[in-house]
PDB file of C-alpha atoms in Angstrom:
ATOM      1  CA  MET A   1     -11.702  19.347  14.268  1.00 68.00           C
ATOM      2  CA  LEU A   2      -9.811  22.026  12.362  1.00 66.00           C
ATOM      3  CA  ASN A   3      -7.190  22.281  14.886  1.00 72.00           C
ATOM      4  CA  TYR A   4      -7.077  17.970  14.733  1.00 69.00           C
ATOM      5  CA  ILE A   5      -6.323  18.380  10.732  1.00 70.00           C
ATOM      6  CA  LEU A   6      -3.364  20.581  11.426  1.00 73.00           C
ATOM      7  CA  ARG A   7      -2.026  18.704  13.806  1.00 72.00           C
ATOM      8  CA  ARG A   8      -2.182  15.467  11.708  1.00 70.00           C
ATOM      9  CA  LEU A   9      -0.970  17.209   8.585  1.00 74.00           C
ATOM     10  CA  MET A  10       2.455  18.698  10.514  1.00 79.00           C
ATOM     11  CA  ILE A  11       3.086  15.409  11.409  1.00 76.00           C
ATOM     12  CA  ALA A  12       2.618  13.909   7.884  1.00 77.00           C
ATOM     13  CA  LEU A  13       5.224  16.721   6.785  1.00 77.00           C
ATOM     14  CA  SER A  14       7.463  15.733   9.415  1.00 81.00           C
ATOM     15  CA  VAL A  15       7.262  11.880   8.524  1.00 79.00           C
ATOM     16  CA  ALA A  16       7.629  12.831   4.568  1.00 79.00           C
ATOM     17  CA  ILE A  17      10.728  14.773   5.174  1.00 80.00           C
ATOM     18  CA  THR A  18      12.448  12.049   7.492  1.00 83.00           C
ATOM     19  CA  VAL A  19      11.490   9.252   4.701  1.00 80.00           C
ATOM     20  CA  SER A  20      12.891  11.419   1.881  1.00 80.00           C
ATOM     21  CA  VAL A  21      16.183  12.154   4.173  1.00 81.00           C
ATOM     22  CA  VAL A  22      16.749   7.819   4.783  1.00 79.00           C
ATOM     23  CA  SER A  23      15.907   6.978   1.406  1.00 76.00           C
ATOM     24  CA  PHE A  24      18.553   9.708   0.450  1.00 77.00           C
ATOM     25  CA  MET A  25      21.515   8.165   2.804  1.00 77.00           C
ATOM     26  CA  LEU A  26      20.612   4.385   2.507  1.00 71.00           C
ATOM     27  CA  LEU A  27      21.358   5.214  -1.271  1.00 70.00           C
ATOM     28  CA  HIS A  28      24.320   7.115  -0.830  1.00 68.00           C
ATOM     29  CA  LEU A  29      25.871   5.043   1.797  1.00 66.00           C
ATOM     30  CA  SER A  30      25.161   1.671   0.207  1.00 62.00           C
ATOM     31  CA  GLY A  31      28.482   1.938  -1.749  1.00 64.00           C
ATOM     32  CA  ASP A  32      29.870   4.422  -4.671  1.00 66.00           C
ATOM     33  CA  LEU A  33      27.232   5.190  -6.765  1.00 69.00           C
ATOM     34  CA  ALA A  34      29.216   6.482  -9.496  1.00 71.00           C
ATOM     35  CA  ALA A  35      31.414   2.716  -9.413  1.00 72.00           C
ATOM     36  CA  ALA A  36      28.013   1.129  -9.736  1.00 69.00           C
ATOM     37  CA  ILE A  37      26.742   3.469 -12.677  1.00 69.00           C
ATOM     38  CA  ALA A  38      29.551   2.934 -14.849  1.00 68.00           C
ATOM     39  CA  GLY A  39      29.431  -0.637 -14.119  1.00 68.00           C
ATOM     40  CA  PRO A  40      32.463  -3.002 -12.833  1.00 68.00           C
ATOM     41  CA  GLU A  41      34.362  -2.951 -16.091  1.00 70.00           C
ATOM     42  CA  ALA A  42      35.098   0.739 -16.247  1.00 71.00           C
ATOM     43  CA  SER A  43      38.410   2.338 -15.610  1.00 74.00           C
ATOM     44  CA  ALA A  44      39.069   5.109 -12.895  1.00 76.00           C
ATOM     45  CA  ALA A  45      38.851   7.539 -15.070  1.00 78.00           C
ATOM     46  CA  GLN A  46      35.194   6.762 -16.334  1.00 75.00           C
ATOM     47  CA  VAL A  47      34.401   6.472 -12.719  1.00 74.00           C
ATOM     48  CA  GLU A  48      35.786  10.043 -12.060  1.00 78.00           C
ATOM     49  CA  ALA A  49      33.757  11.351 -15.394  1.00 81.00           C
ATOM     50  CA  ILE A  50      30.603  10.072 -14.201  1.00 75.00           C
ATOM     51  CA  ARG A  51      31.335  11.144 -10.715  1.00 76.00           C
ATOM     52  CA  THR A  52      31.539  14.689 -12.069  1.00 81.00           C
ATOM     53  CA  GLN A  53      29.090  14.431 -14.526  1.00 75.00           C
ATOM     54  CA  TYR A  54      26.017  13.474 -11.811  1.00 72.00           C
ATOM     55  CA  GLY A  55      27.401  15.827  -9.312  1.00 75.00           C
ATOM     56  CA  LEU A  56      28.420  13.233  -6.801  1.00 73.00           C
ATOM     57  CA  ASP A  57      31.269  14.708  -6.172  1.00 73.00           C
ATOM     58  CA  ARG A  58      29.664  17.734  -4.191  1.00 77.00           C
ATOM     59  CA  PRO A  59      29.199  17.597  -0.792  1.00 79.00           C
ATOM     60  CA  LEU A  60      25.798  15.069   0.114  1.00 76.00           C
ATOM     61  CA  THR A  61      24.341  17.903   2.194  1.00 81.00           C
ATOM     62  CA  ALA A  62      24.359  19.641  -1.368  1.00 82.00           C
ATOM     63  CA  GLN A  63      23.289  16.919  -3.455  1.00 80.00           C
ATOM     64  CA  PHE A  64      20.159  16.673  -1.093  1.00 82.00           C
ATOM     65  CA  ALA A  65      19.528  20.074  -0.669  1.00 84.00           C
ATOM     66  CA  ASP A  66      19.041  20.112  -4.913  1.00 83.00           C
ATOM     67  CA  TRP A  67      17.630  16.740  -4.956  1.00 80.00           C
ATOM     68  CA  LEU A  68      14.902  17.672  -2.597  1.00 82.00           C
ATOM     69  CA  TRP A  69      14.417  21.223  -3.879  1.00 85.00           C
ATOM     70  CA  ASN A  70      14.078  19.333  -7.182  1.00 83.00           C
ATOM     71  CA  ALA A  71      11.706  16.734  -5.891  1.00 82.00           C
ATOM     72  CA  VAL A  72       9.025  19.667  -4.552  1.00 82.00           C
ATOM     73  CA  ARG A  73       8.703  20.766  -7.990  1.00 84.00           C
ATOM     74  CA  LEU A  74       8.529  16.847  -9.135  1.00 83.00           C
ATOM     75  CA  ASP A  75      11.500  16.740 -10.890  1.00 84.00           C
ATOM     76  CA  PHE A  76      13.283  14.145 -10.231  1.00 82.00           C
ATOM     77  CA  GLY A  77      16.112  14.062 -13.144  1.00 81.00           C
ATOM     78  CA  ARG A  78      16.761  11.429 -16.068  1.00 81.00           C
ATOM     79  CA  SER A  79      17.031   7.992 -15.686  1.00 83.00           C
ATOM     80  CA  TYR A  80      20.313   6.201 -16.042  1.00 77.00           C
ATOM     81  CA  TYR A  81      18.986   3.310 -17.742  1.00 77.00           C
ATOM     82  CA  PHE A  82      15.663   4.675 -19.803  1.00 79.00           C
ATOM     83  CA  GLN A  83      17.604   8.074 -20.595  1.00 78.00           C
ATOM     84  CA  SER A  84      14.056   9.614 -20.253  1.00 83.00           C
ATOM     85  CA  SER A  85      12.243  11.851 -17.434  1.00 87.00           C
ATOM     86  CA  VAL A  86      11.984   9.907 -14.152  1.00 86.00           C
ATOM     87  CA  MET A  87       8.490  11.981 -13.638  1.00 88.00           C
ATOM     88  CA  GLU A  88       7.213  10.898 -16.927  1.00 88.00           C
ATOM     89  CA  LEU A  89       8.262   6.958 -16.235  1.00 88.00           C
ATOM     90  CA  VAL A  90       6.409   7.295 -12.728  1.00 88.00           C
ATOM     91  CA  ALA A  91       3.361   9.058 -14.862  1.00 88.00           C
ATOM     92  CA  GLU A  92       3.170   6.526 -17.229  1.00 88.00           C
ATOM     93  CA  ARG A  93       3.280   3.543 -14.359  1.00 88.00           C
ATOM     94  CA  LEU A  94       1.638   4.983 -11.344  1.00 87.00           C
ATOM     95  CA  PRO A  95      -1.864   4.881 -13.070  1.00 88.00           C
ATOM     96  CA  ILE A  96      -1.225   0.712 -13.189  1.00 88.00           C
ATOM     97  CA  THR A  97      -0.169   0.311  -9.409  1.00 87.00           C
ATOM     98  CA  LEU A  98      -3.158   2.584  -8.260  1.00 87.00           C
ATOM     99  CA  LYS A  99      -5.564   0.644 -10.207  1.00 88.00           C
ATOM    100  CA  LEU A 100      -4.443  -2.675  -9.275  1.00 87.00           C
ATOM    101  CA  GLY A 101      -4.050  -1.462  -5.470  1.00 85.00           C
ATOM    102  CA  GLY A 102      -7.684  -0.202  -5.840  1.00 87.00           C
ATOM    103  CA  ILE A 103      -9.041  -2.941  -6.914  1.00 89.00           C
ATOM    104  CA  ALA A 104      -7.345  -5.213  -4.237  1.00 89.00           C
ATOM    105  CA  LEU A 105      -8.652  -3.293  -1.438  1.00 88.00           C
ATOM    106  CA  LEU A 106     -11.969  -3.232  -2.597  1.00 88.00           C
ATOM    107  CA  LEU A 107     -11.684  -6.927  -2.953  1.00 89.00           C
ATOM    108  CA  ALA A 108     -10.174  -7.166   0.320  1.00 88.00           C
ATOM    109  CA  VAL A 109     -13.143  -4.841   2.057  1.00 87.00           C
ATOM    110  CA  PHE A 110     -15.876  -6.552   0.583  1.00 88.00           C
ATOM    111  CA  VAL A 111     -14.873  -9.858   1.975  1.00 88.00           C
ATOM    112  CA  ALA A 112     -13.023  -8.970   5.393  1.00 88.00           C
ATOM    113  CA  ILE A 113     -15.887  -6.887   6.435  1.00 87.00           C
ATOM    114  CA  PRO A 114     -18.943  -9.235   5.954  1.00 88.00           C
ATOM    115  CA  LEU A 115     -16.777 -12.339   7.200  1.00 88.00           C
ATOM    116  CA  GLY A 116     -15.717 -10.829  10.189  1.00 87.00           C
ATOM    117  CA  VAL A 117     -19.261  -9.499  11.322  1.00 85.00           C
ATOM    118  CA  LEU A 118     -20.479 -13.107  10.669  1.00 86.00           C
ATOM    119  CA  ALA A 119     -18.197 -14.565  12.494  1.00 86.00           C
ATOM    120  CA  ALA A 120     -18.362 -11.935  15.443  1.00 84.00           C
ATOM    121  CA  ILE A 121     -22.351 -12.804  14.961  1.00 84.00           C
ATOM    122  CA  PHE A 122     -21.754 -16.500  15.387  1.00 85.00           C
ATOM    123  CA  ARG A 123     -19.130 -16.670  17.256  1.00 84.00           C
ATOM    124  CA  ASP A 124     -17.725 -20.274  18.466  1.00 82.00           C
ATOM    125  CA  THR A 125     -19.344 -21.768  15.516  1.00 88.00           C
ATOM    126  CA  TRP A 126     -18.126 -23.457  12.273  1.00 87.00           C
ATOM    127  CA  LEU A 127     -18.647 -20.160  10.380  1.00 86.00           C
ATOM    128  CA  ASP A 128     -16.331 -18.423  13.015  1.00 85.00           C
ATOM    129  CA  ARG A 129     -13.743 -21.565  12.907  1.00 88.00           C
ATOM    130  CA  LEU A 130     -13.832 -21.136   9.054  1.00 87.00           C
ATOM    131  CA  ALA A 131     -12.917 -16.987   9.190  1.00 85.00           C
ATOM    132  CA  LEU A 132     -10.259 -17.804  11.379  1.00 84.00           C
ATOM    133  CA  LEU A 133      -8.950 -20.286   8.980  1.00 87.00           C
ATOM    134  CA  ILE A 134      -9.190 -18.345   5.892  1.00 83.00           C
ATOM    135  CA  ALA A 135      -7.190 -15.341   8.285  1.00 82.00           C
ATOM    136  CA  VAL A 136      -4.723 -17.605   9.264  1.00 82.00           C
ATOM    137  CA  ILE A 137      -3.996 -19.154   5.781  1.00 83.00           C
ATOM    138  CA  GLY A 138      -3.953 -15.662   3.958  1.00 79.00           C
ATOM    139  CA  GLN A 139      -1.246 -14.510   6.430  1.00 78.00           C
ATOM    140  CA  ALA A 140       0.768 -17.762   6.458  1.00 80.00           C
ATOM    141  CA  MET A 141       0.858 -17.965   2.490  1.00 82.00           C
ATOM    142  CA  PRO A 142       3.685 -15.661   0.643  1.00 81.00           C
ATOM    143  CA  SER A 143       2.153 -13.536  -1.594  1.00 80.00           C
ATOM    144  CA  PHE A 144       4.010 -14.576  -4.782  1.00 80.00           C
ATOM    145  CA  TRP A 145       3.069 -18.245  -4.270  1.00 85.00           C
ATOM    146  CA  PHE A 146      -0.392 -17.417  -3.758  1.00 86.00           C
ATOM    147  CA  GLY A 147       0.062 -15.530  -7.322  1.00 84.00           C
ATOM    148  CA  LEU A 148       1.501 -17.992  -9.032  1.00 86.00           C
ATOM    149  CA  THR A 149      -0.887 -20.672  -7.723  1.00 88.00           C
ATOM    150  CA  LEU A 150      -3.603 -18.569  -9.138  1.00 88.00           C
ATOM    151  CA  ILE A 151      -2.121 -18.534 -12.887  1.00 88.00           C
ATOM    152  CA  VAL A 152      -1.352 -22.145 -12.337  1.00 88.00           C
ATOM    153  CA  ILE A 153      -5.069 -22.715 -11.752  1.00 88.00           C
ATOM    154  CA  PHE A 154      -6.536 -20.150 -13.795  1.00 89.00           C
ATOM    155  CA  ALA A 155      -4.840 -19.159 -16.505  1.00 85.00           C
ATOM    156  CA  VAL A 156      -2.583 -22.692 -17.178  1.00 86.00           C
ATOM    157  CA  GLY A 157      -5.301 -24.839 -16.568  1.00 84.00           C
ATOM    158  CA  LEU A 158      -8.420 -23.226 -16.781  1.00 83.00           C
ATOM    159  CA  HIS A 159      -8.033 -20.458 -19.516  1.00 82.00           C
ATOM    160  CA  TRP A 160      -9.819 -18.599 -17.573  1.00 86.00           C
ATOM    161  CA  LEU A 161      -7.895 -15.483 -17.526  1.00 84.00           C
ATOM    162  CA  PRO A 162      -4.817 -14.148 -19.169  1.00 84.00           C
ATOM    163  CA  VAL A 163      -1.505 -14.510 -17.809  1.00 79.00           C
ATOM    164  CA  ALA A 164       0.056 -11.566 -17.842  1.00 77.00           C
ATOM    165  CA  GLY A 165      -0.163  -8.096 -19.172  1.00 73.00           C
ATOM    166  CA  ASN A 166      -2.343  -5.105 -18.797  1.00 75.00           C
ATOM    167  CA  THR A 167      -4.306  -4.312 -21.787  1.00 76.00           C
ATOM    168  CA  THR A 168      -7.968  -5.469 -20.313  1.00 80.00           C
ATOM    169  CA  TRP A 169      -9.657  -5.863 -17.169  1.00 80.00           C
ATOM    170  CA  GLN A 170      -9.139  -9.582 -16.738  1.00 83.00           C
ATOM    171  CA  HIS A 171      -5.300  -9.115 -16.639  1.00 84.00           C
ATOM    172  CA  PHE A 172      -6.094  -6.939 -12.894  1.00 86.00           C
ATOM    173  CA  VAL A 173      -8.277  -9.850 -12.009  1.00 87.00           C
ATOM    174  CA  LEU A 174      -5.300 -12.540 -10.589  1.00 88.00           C
ATOM    175  CA  PRO A 175      -3.125 -10.227  -9.130  1.00 89.00           C
ATOM    176  CA  ALA A 176      -5.874  -7.913  -7.652  1.00 88.00           C
ATOM    177  CA  ILE A 177      -6.795 -11.254  -5.817  1.00 89.00           C
ATOM    178  CA  ALA A 178      -3.312 -12.313  -5.430  1.00 87.00           C
ATOM    179  CA  LEU A 179      -2.537  -8.695  -3.455  1.00 86.00           C
ATOM    180  CA  GLY A 180      -5.905  -8.172  -1.661  1.00 86.00           C
ATOM    181  CA  TYR A 181      -6.230 -11.599   0.137  1.00 85.00           C
ATOM    182  CA  TYR A 182      -3.036 -10.623   1.526  1.00 81.00           C
ATOM    183  CA  ALA A 183      -4.536  -7.834   3.213  1.00 82.00           C
ATOM    184  CA  THR A 184      -8.088  -9.598   4.177  1.00 86.00           C
ATOM    185  CA  PRO A 185      -6.758 -11.707   7.086  1.00 85.00           C
ATOM    186  CA  ALA A 186      -5.612  -8.321   9.352  1.00 84.00           C
ATOM    187  CA  MET A 187      -9.251  -6.310   8.314  1.00 86.00           C
ATOM    188  CA  MET A 188     -11.190  -9.716   8.873  1.00 87.00           C
ATOM    189  CA  ARG A 189      -9.573 -10.180  12.871  1.00 86.00           C
ATOM    190  CA  LEU A 190     -10.103  -6.583  13.308  1.00 85.00           C
ATOM    191  CA  THR A 191     -13.272  -6.004  12.277  1.00 85.00           C
ATOM    192  CA  ARG A 192     -14.270  -9.430  14.231  1.00 86.00           C
ATOM    193  CA  ALA A 193     -12.494  -8.031  17.611  1.00 85.00           C
ATOM    194  CA  GLY A 194     -14.317  -4.939  17.255  1.00 82.00           C
ATOM    195  CA  MET A 195     -17.783  -6.252  16.301  1.00 82.00           C
ATOM    196  CA  LEU A 196     -17.089  -8.633  19.736  1.00 82.00           C
ATOM    197  CA  ASP A 197     -16.554  -5.592  21.914  1.00 82.00           C
ATOM    198  CA  VAL A 198     -19.398  -3.264  20.437  1.00 79.00           C
ATOM    199  CA  LEU A 199     -21.793  -6.680  20.614  1.00 75.00           C
ATOM    200  CA  ASP A 200     -21.471  -6.317  24.267  1.00 74.00           C
ATOM    201  CA  SER A 201     -21.781  -2.444  24.916  1.00 75.00           C
ATOM    202  CA  ASP A 202     -24.852  -1.562  26.977  1.00 70.00           C
ATOM    203  CA  TYR A 203     -25.960   0.864  24.499  1.00 71.00           C
ATOM    204  CA  ILE A 204     -26.091  -2.455  22.181  1.00 71.00           C
ATOM    205  CA  ARG A 205     -28.495  -4.339  24.897  1.00 69.00           C
ATOM    206  CA  THR A 206     -30.567  -0.588  25.209  1.00 72.00           C
ATOM    207  CA  ALA A 207     -31.374  -0.924  21.302  1.00 68.00           C
ATOM    208  CA  ARG A 208     -32.434  -4.915  21.637  1.00 70.00           C
ATOM    209  CA  ALA A 209     -34.186  -3.919  24.683  1.00 71.00           C
ATOM    210  CA  LYS A 210     -36.248  -1.156  22.645  1.00 70.00           C
ATOM    211  CA  GLY A 211     -37.208  -3.913  20.281  1.00 68.00           C
ATOM    212  CA  LEU A 212     -35.480  -3.097  17.167  1.00 68.00           C
ATOM    213  CA  SER A 213     -34.494  -5.739  15.004  1.00 68.00           C
ATOM    214  CA  ARG A 214     -31.509  -7.787  14.609  1.00 68.00           C
ATOM    215  CA  SER A 215     -30.362  -6.012  11.337  1.00 68.00           C
ATOM    216  CA  ARG A 216     -30.528  -2.897  12.450  1.00 70.00           C
ATOM    217  CA  VAL A 217     -28.888  -3.310  15.795  1.00 71.00           C
ATOM    218  CA  ILE A 218     -25.738  -4.366  13.837  1.00 72.00           C
ATOM    219  CA  LEU A 219     -25.723  -2.395  10.708  1.00 68.00           C
ATOM    220  CA  LYS A 220     -26.457   0.826  12.222  1.00 68.00           C
ATOM    221  CA  HIS A 221     -25.483   0.860  15.686  1.00 65.00           C
ATOM    222  CA  ALA A 222     -22.993  -1.878  15.976  1.00 73.00           C
ATOM    223  CA  LEU A 223     -21.214  -1.519  12.975  1.00 73.00           C
ATOM    224  CA  ARG A 224     -20.661   2.045  12.615  1.00 73.00           C
ATOM    225  CA  ASN A 225     -18.404   2.052  15.663  1.00 74.00           C
ATOM    226  CA  ALA A 226     -16.648  -1.122  15.022  1.00 76.00           C
ATOM    227  CA  VAL A 227     -15.688  -0.389  11.585  1.00 76.00           C
ATOM    228  CA  ILE A 228     -13.482   2.811  12.485  1.00 74.00           C
ATOM    229  CA  PRO A 229     -10.535   0.832  13.562  1.00 77.00           C
ATOM    230  CA  VAL A 230     -10.638  -0.996  10.288  1.00 80.00           C
ATOM    231  CA  VAL A 231     -10.481   2.375   8.556  1.00 75.00           C
ATOM    232  CA  ALA A 232      -7.139   3.515   9.606  1.00 74.00           C
ATOM    233  CA  LEU A 233      -5.851  -0.355   8.914  1.00 79.00           C
ATOM    234  CA  ALA A 234      -7.585  -0.139   5.232  1.00 80.00           C
ATOM    235  CA  ALA A 235      -5.401   2.781   4.711  1.00 76.00           C
ATOM    236  CA  VAL A 236      -2.568   1.286   6.119  1.00 76.00           C
ATOM    237  CA  GLU A 237      -2.594  -2.196   3.697  1.00 79.00           C
ATOM    238  CA  MET A 238      -3.209   0.220   0.706  1.00 80.00           C
ATOM    239  CA  GLY A 239       0.309   1.523   1.537  1.00 75.00           C
ATOM    240  CA  PHE A 240       1.345  -1.646   2.301  1.00 75.00           C
ATOM    241  CA  MET A 241       0.075  -2.767  -1.272  1.00 78.00           C
ATOM    242  CA  LEU A 242       1.472  -0.077  -3.044  1.00 76.00           C
ATOM    243  CA  GLY A 243       4.714  -1.156  -1.953  1.00 71.00           C
ATOM    244  CA  GLY A 244       4.027  -4.993  -1.971  1.00 69.00           C
ATOM    245  CA  SER A 245       3.285  -4.328  -5.796  1.00 75.00           C
ATOM    246  CA  VAL A 246       6.495  -4.775  -6.701  1.00 77.00           C
ATOM    247  CA  VAL A 247       6.674  -8.171  -6.290  1.00 81.00           C
ATOM    248  CA  ILE A 248       2.931  -8.920  -7.723  1.00 84.00           C
ATOM    249  CA  GLU A 249       3.777  -6.771 -10.962  1.00 82.00           C
ATOM    250  CA  SER A 250       7.076  -8.927 -11.419  1.00 81.00           C
ATOM    251  CA  VAL A 251       4.743 -12.130 -11.232  1.00 83.00           C
ATOM    252  CA  TYR A 252       2.290 -10.524 -13.557  1.00 85.00           C
ATOM    253  CA  SER A 253       4.443  -8.751 -15.924  1.00 80.00           C
ATOM    254  CA  LEU A 254       2.267  -5.855 -14.859  1.00 83.00           C
ATOM    255  CA  GLN A 255       4.302  -2.333 -16.305  1.00 82.00           C
ATOM    256  CA  GLY A 256       3.452  -0.396 -13.041  1.00 83.00           C
ATOM    257  CA  LEU A 257       5.107   1.138 -10.304  1.00 85.00           C
ATOM    258  CA  GLY A 258       6.250  -1.535  -8.927  1.00 81.00           C
ATOM    259  CA  GLN A 259       7.616  -3.423 -11.788  1.00 82.00           C
ATOM    260  CA  LEU A 260       9.391  -0.313 -12.850  1.00 85.00           C
ATOM    261  CA  ALA A 261      11.153  -0.093  -9.027  1.00 83.00           C
ATOM    262  CA  TRP A 262      12.686  -3.707  -9.603  1.00 83.00           C
ATOM    263  CA  ASP A 263      13.874  -2.476 -13.050  1.00 83.00           C
ATOM    264  CA  ALA A 264      15.789   0.699 -11.536  1.00 83.00           C
ATOM    265  CA  ILE A 265      16.926  -1.248  -8.664  1.00 80.00           C
ATOM    266  CA  SER A 266      18.298  -4.730 -10.638  1.00 79.00           C
ATOM    267  CA  ARG A 267      20.194  -1.882 -12.922  1.00 77.00           C
ATOM    268  CA  ASN A 268      21.267   0.362 -10.460  1.00 74.00           C
ATOM    269  CA  ASP A 269      19.059   3.360 -11.576  1.00 78.00           C
ATOM    270  CA  TYR A 270      19.246   5.013  -8.674  1.00 80.00           C
ATOM    271  CA  PRO A 271      17.075   8.298  -9.793  1.00 82.00           C
ATOM    272  CA  VAL A 272      14.544   6.210 -10.439  1.00 85.00           C
ATOM    273  CA  VAL A 273      14.881   4.148  -7.003  1.00 84.00           C
ATOM    274  CA  GLN A 274      14.311   7.563  -4.889  1.00 83.00           C
ATOM    275  CA  ALA A 275      11.719   8.696  -6.533  1.00 86.00           C
ATOM    276  CA  VAL A 276       9.923   5.646  -6.504  1.00 86.00           C
ATOM    277  CA  VAL A 277      10.281   5.206  -2.753  1.00 84.00           C
ATOM    278  CA  LEU A 278       9.190   8.798  -2.131  1.00 85.00           C
ATOM    279  CA  ILE A 279       6.062   8.654  -4.213  1.00 85.00           C
ATOM    280  CA  ILE A 280       5.326   5.205  -2.584  1.00 84.00           C
ATOM    281  CA  ALA A 281       6.052   7.078   0.822  1.00 82.00           C
ATOM    282  CA  VAL A 282       4.122   9.935   0.098  1.00 84.00           C
ATOM    283  CA  PHE A 283       1.077   7.780  -0.929  1.00 83.00           C
ATOM    284  CA  TYR A 284       1.600   5.895   2.356  1.00 81.00           C
ATOM    285  CA  ILE A 285       1.771   9.030   4.598  1.00 83.00           C
ATOM    286  CA  ALA A 286      -1.488  10.845   2.544  1.00 83.00           C
ATOM    287  CA  LEU A 287      -3.453   7.773   3.272  1.00 80.00           C
ATOM    288  CA  THR A 288      -2.846   7.193   6.920  1.00 79.00           C
ATOM    289  CA  PHE A 289      -3.510  11.140   7.261  1.00 79.00           C
ATOM    290  CA  LEU A 290      -7.086  10.884   5.140  1.00 79.00           C
ATOM    291  CA  ALA A 291      -7.962   7.801   7.666  1.00 75.00           C
ATOM    292  CA  ASP A 292      -7.180   9.631  10.459  1.00 75.00           C
ATOM    293  CA  VAL A 293      -9.630  12.609   9.310  1.00 76.00           C
ATOM    294  CA  ILE A 294     -12.359   9.880   8.735  1.00 74.00           C
ATOM    295  CA  ASN A 295     -12.086   8.521  11.922  1.00 70.00           C
ATOM    296  CA  ALA A 296     -12.334  12.004  13.767  1.00 72.00           C
ATOM    297  CA  VAL A 297     -15.448  12.432  11.529  1.00 72.00           C
ATOM    298  CA  LEU A 298     -16.771   8.916  12.386  1.00 66.00           C
ATOM    299  CA  ASP A 299     -15.802   9.335  16.260  1.00 64.00           C
ATOM    300  CA  PRO A 300     -15.446  12.994  17.587  1.00 65.00           C
ATOM    301  CA  ARG A 301     -13.963  11.978  20.497  1.00 64.00           C
ATOM    302  CA  ILE A 302     -10.749  10.968  18.210  1.00 63.00           C
ATOM    303  CA  ARG A 303     -10.310  14.918  17.756  1.00 61.00           C
ATOM    304  CA  THR A 304      -9.337  15.394  21.652  1.00 62.00           C
ATOM    305  CA  ARG A 305      -6.207  13.375  21.583  1.00 59.00           C
TER     306      ARG A 305
END
């Protein structure tokens, strides 16, 4: 088990370094950063002054080495637009995004897994067709459109929930539903497929032959094996939610990491953009690593791969 964890940890570190290199290079290859920071009306002398002030006249390798060393120490510099520490901005906004992503993931799990199990048990019935219809609609419908629809119905029309903000738990209901519904279809279909495979297994037939109750066979024997790939998918979906929160947070005016990223991109605030990209990537990698470890605990056969 320890060797498996170490192997996965080395892979995670390699991916994190690769992401940091790619994100750094893409920003610097997208154009002249000094000209973008100075603005379209800046003179050549002003652009050169900004280039020197922020060290953009140095070789890219030296800039990347300094940035990576500072990032390891959680020092991402100062924001060009907000004129404050990037880490302070991230620390202020990150809890809101994590809260939104956590609530959305819990909603997706508590809806997708039971729905997938029922769809597999009642295969080819109206319940199975309904579950597949929900999955198709969820994957075909853009999350921002669904979010706006929820606002029109529950905030503007019924006045049940607030439109925007993040001061109370009610403010997270609609954005969590909009974000979680996008992750529900994939988890539901994977649960259904896993349950169908497991229910046709020999050990399930043996458990039934022993006279075990239907609920015990499904919950104790079938679901445990069928849910293993769902664990990995849930971690991946959580990473997608953190990245996709840019759209949902903009729709609901949640001042989280996604909204910070949008503000930074629109204002050419490159230190903030680099920090947000790296932090979201690190969370995504960490969640994937955690999912691998949990799967290895649930299924010892994975440790030998």
